[in-house]
mmCIF file of C-alpha atoms in Angstrom:
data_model
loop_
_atom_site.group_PDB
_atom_site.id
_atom_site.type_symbol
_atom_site.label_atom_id
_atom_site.label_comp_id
_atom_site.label_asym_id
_atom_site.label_seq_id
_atom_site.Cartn_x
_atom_site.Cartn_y
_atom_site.Cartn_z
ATOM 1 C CA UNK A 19 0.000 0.000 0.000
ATOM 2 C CA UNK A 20 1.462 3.203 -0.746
ATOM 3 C CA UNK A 21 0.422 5.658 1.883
ATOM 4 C CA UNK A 22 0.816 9.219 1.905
ATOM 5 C CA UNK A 23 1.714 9.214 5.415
ATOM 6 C CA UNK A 24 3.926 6.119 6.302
ATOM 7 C CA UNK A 25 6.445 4.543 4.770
ATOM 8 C CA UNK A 26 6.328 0.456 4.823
ATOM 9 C CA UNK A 27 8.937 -1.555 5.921
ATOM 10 C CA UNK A 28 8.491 -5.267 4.478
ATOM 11 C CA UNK A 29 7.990 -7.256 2.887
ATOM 12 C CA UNK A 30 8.680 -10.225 5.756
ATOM 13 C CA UNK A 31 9.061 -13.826 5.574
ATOM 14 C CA UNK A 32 5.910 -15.783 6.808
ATOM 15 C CA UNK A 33 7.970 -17.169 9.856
ATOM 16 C CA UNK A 34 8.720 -13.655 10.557
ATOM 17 C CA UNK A 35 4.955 -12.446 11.259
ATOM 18 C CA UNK A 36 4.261 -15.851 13.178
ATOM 19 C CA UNK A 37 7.413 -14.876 15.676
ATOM 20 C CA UNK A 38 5.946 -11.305 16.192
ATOM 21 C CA UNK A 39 2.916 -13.032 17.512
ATOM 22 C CA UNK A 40 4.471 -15.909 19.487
ATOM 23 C CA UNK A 41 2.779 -18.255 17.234
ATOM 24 C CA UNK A 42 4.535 -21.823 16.613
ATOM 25 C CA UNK A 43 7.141 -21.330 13.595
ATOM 26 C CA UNK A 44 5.931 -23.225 9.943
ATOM 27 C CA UNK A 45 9.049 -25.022 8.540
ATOM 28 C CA UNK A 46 6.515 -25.762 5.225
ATOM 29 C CA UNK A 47 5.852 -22.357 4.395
ATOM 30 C CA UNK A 48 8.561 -20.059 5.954
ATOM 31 C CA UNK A 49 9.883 -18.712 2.833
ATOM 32 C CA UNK A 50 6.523 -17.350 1.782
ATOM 33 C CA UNK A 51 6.905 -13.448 1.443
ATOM 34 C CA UNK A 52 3.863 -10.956 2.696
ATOM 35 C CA UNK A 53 4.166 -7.647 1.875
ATOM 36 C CA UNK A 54 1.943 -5.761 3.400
ATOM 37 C CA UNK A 55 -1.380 -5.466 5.784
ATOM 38 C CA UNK A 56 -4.761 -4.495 4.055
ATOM 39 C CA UNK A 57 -8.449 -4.298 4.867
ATOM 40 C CA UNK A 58 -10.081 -7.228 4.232
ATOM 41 C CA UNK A 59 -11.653 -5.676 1.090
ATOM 42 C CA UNK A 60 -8.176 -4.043 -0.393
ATOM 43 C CA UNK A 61 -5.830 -6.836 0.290
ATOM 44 C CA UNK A 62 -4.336 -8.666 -2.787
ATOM 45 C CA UNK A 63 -1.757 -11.700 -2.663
ATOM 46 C CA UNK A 64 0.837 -11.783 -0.529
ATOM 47 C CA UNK A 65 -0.523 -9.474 1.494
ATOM 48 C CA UNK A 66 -2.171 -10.088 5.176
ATOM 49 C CA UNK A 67 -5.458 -9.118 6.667
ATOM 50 C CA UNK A 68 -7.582 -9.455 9.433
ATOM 51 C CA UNK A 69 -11.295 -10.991 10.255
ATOM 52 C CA UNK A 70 -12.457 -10.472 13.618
ATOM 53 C CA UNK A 71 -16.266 -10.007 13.359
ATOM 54 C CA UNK A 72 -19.230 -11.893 10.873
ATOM 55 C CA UNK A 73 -20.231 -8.753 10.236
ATOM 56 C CA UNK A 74 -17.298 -8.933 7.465
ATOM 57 C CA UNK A 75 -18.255 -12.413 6.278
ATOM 58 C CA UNK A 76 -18.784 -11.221 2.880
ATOM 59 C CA UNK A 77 -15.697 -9.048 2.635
ATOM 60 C CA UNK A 78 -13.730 -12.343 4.243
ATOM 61 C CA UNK A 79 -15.456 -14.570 1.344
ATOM 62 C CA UNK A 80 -14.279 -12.462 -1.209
ATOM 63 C CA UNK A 81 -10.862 -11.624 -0.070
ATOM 64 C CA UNK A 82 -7.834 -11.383 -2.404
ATOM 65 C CA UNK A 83 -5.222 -11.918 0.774
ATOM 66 C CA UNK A 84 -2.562 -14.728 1.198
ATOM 67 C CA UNK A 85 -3.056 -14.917 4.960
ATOM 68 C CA UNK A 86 -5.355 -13.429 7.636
ATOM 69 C CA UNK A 87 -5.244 -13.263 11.157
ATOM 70 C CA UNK A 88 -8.418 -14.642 12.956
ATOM 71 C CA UNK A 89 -10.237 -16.458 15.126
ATOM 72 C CA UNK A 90 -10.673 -20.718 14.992
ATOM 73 C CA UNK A 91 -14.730 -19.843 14.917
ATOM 74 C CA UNK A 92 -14.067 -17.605 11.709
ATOM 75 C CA UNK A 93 -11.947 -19.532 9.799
ATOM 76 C CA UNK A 94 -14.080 -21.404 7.790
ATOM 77 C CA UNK A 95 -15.462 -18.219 6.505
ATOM 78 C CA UNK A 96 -12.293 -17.541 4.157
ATOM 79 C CA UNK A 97 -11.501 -18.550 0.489
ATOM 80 C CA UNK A 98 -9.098 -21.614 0.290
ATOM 81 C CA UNK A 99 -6.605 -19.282 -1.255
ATOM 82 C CA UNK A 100 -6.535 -17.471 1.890
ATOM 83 C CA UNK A 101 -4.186 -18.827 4.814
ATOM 84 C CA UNK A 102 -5.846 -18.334 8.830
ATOM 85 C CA UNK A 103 -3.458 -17.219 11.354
ATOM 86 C CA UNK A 104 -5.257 -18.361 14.230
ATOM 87 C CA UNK A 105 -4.948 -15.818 17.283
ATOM 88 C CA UNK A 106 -6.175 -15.301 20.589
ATOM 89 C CA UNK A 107 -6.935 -11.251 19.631
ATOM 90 C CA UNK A 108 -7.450 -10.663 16.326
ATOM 91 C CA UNK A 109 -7.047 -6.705 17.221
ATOM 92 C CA UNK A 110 -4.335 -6.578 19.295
ATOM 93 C CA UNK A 111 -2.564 -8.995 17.015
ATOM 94 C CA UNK A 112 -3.698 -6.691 14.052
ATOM 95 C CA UNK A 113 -1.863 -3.592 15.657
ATOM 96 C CA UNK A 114 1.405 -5.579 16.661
ATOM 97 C CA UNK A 115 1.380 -6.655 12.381
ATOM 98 C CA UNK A 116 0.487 -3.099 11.522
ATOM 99 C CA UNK A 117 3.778 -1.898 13.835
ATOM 100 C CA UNK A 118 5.975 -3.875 12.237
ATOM 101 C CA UNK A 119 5.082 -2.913 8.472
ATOM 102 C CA UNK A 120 4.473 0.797 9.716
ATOM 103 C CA UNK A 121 6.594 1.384 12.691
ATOM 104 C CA UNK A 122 6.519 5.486 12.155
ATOM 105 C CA UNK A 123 2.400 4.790 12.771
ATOM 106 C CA UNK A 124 2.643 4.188 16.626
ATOM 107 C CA UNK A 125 4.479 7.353 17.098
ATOM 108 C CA UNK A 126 1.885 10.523 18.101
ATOM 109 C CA UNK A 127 4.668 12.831 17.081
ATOM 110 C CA UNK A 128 2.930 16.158 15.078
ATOM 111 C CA UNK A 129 4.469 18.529 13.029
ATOM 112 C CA UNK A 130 6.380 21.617 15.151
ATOM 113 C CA UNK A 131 6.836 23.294 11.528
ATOM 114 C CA UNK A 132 2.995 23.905 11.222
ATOM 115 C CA UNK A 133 2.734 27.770 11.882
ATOM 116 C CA UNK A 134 -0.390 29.735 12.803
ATOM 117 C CA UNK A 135 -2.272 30.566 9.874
ATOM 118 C CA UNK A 136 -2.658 34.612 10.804
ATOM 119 C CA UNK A 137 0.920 34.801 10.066
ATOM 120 C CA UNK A 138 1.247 33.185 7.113
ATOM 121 C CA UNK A 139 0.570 34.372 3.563
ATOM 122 C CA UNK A 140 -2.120 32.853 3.263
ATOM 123 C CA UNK A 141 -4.015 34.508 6.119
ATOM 124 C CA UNK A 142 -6.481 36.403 3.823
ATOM 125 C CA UNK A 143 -6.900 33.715 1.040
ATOM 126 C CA UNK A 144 -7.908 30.749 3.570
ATOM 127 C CA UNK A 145 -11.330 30.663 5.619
#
């Protein structure tokens, strides 16, 4: 995903991911590549999502992802092509993923450039 604000830092080996979430390593697929974390709805191969609700069972049915983290009760609900990463939290393990393709997305730094707008040139032009 090319985002406007953060910059992303994979792609990551397979085994990689699983060791972030102190999940049991896979000798079988640890050279797989994912490289990146979508919406359920944006994701394309080799990238990772995330179900945690059948409220999304239709966006899970029809996702284009490699892998998704879940839940063993949701599971079921995603396309063969798509491989679960069962989790205890599918949130919390969502935002440990997330930190590790967008580190620079945890930090609640702002901008100490940003100057008030009165004195600026563009005081009169902006309302």
């Amino acid at each position: 995903m090319v985002s406007p604000f953060f910059n992303n830092n994979g792609p990551f080996k397979f085994n990689e991911i699983l060791k972030e979430l102190d999940l049991k390593l896979d000798k079988k697929n640890e050279d797989l590549i994912i490289t990146d974390i979508k919406d359920l709805q944006n994701s394309q191969l080799n990238e990772i999502t995330f179900f945690h609700s059948k409220k999304y069972k239709f966006a899970a049915n029809n996702t284009k992802a490699s892998f998704c983290l879940t839940s063993q009760n949701l599971m079921e609900e995603l396309p063969k092509s798509c491989k679960p990463i069962i989790v205890d939290n599918v949130l919390v393990s969502t935002s440990i993923i997330t930190s590790k393709f967008y580190p620079d997305s945890i930090d609640d730094n702002f901008d100490v450039t940003v100057e008030e707008i009165n004195n600026t040139k563009f005081n009169d032009t902006v309302k």
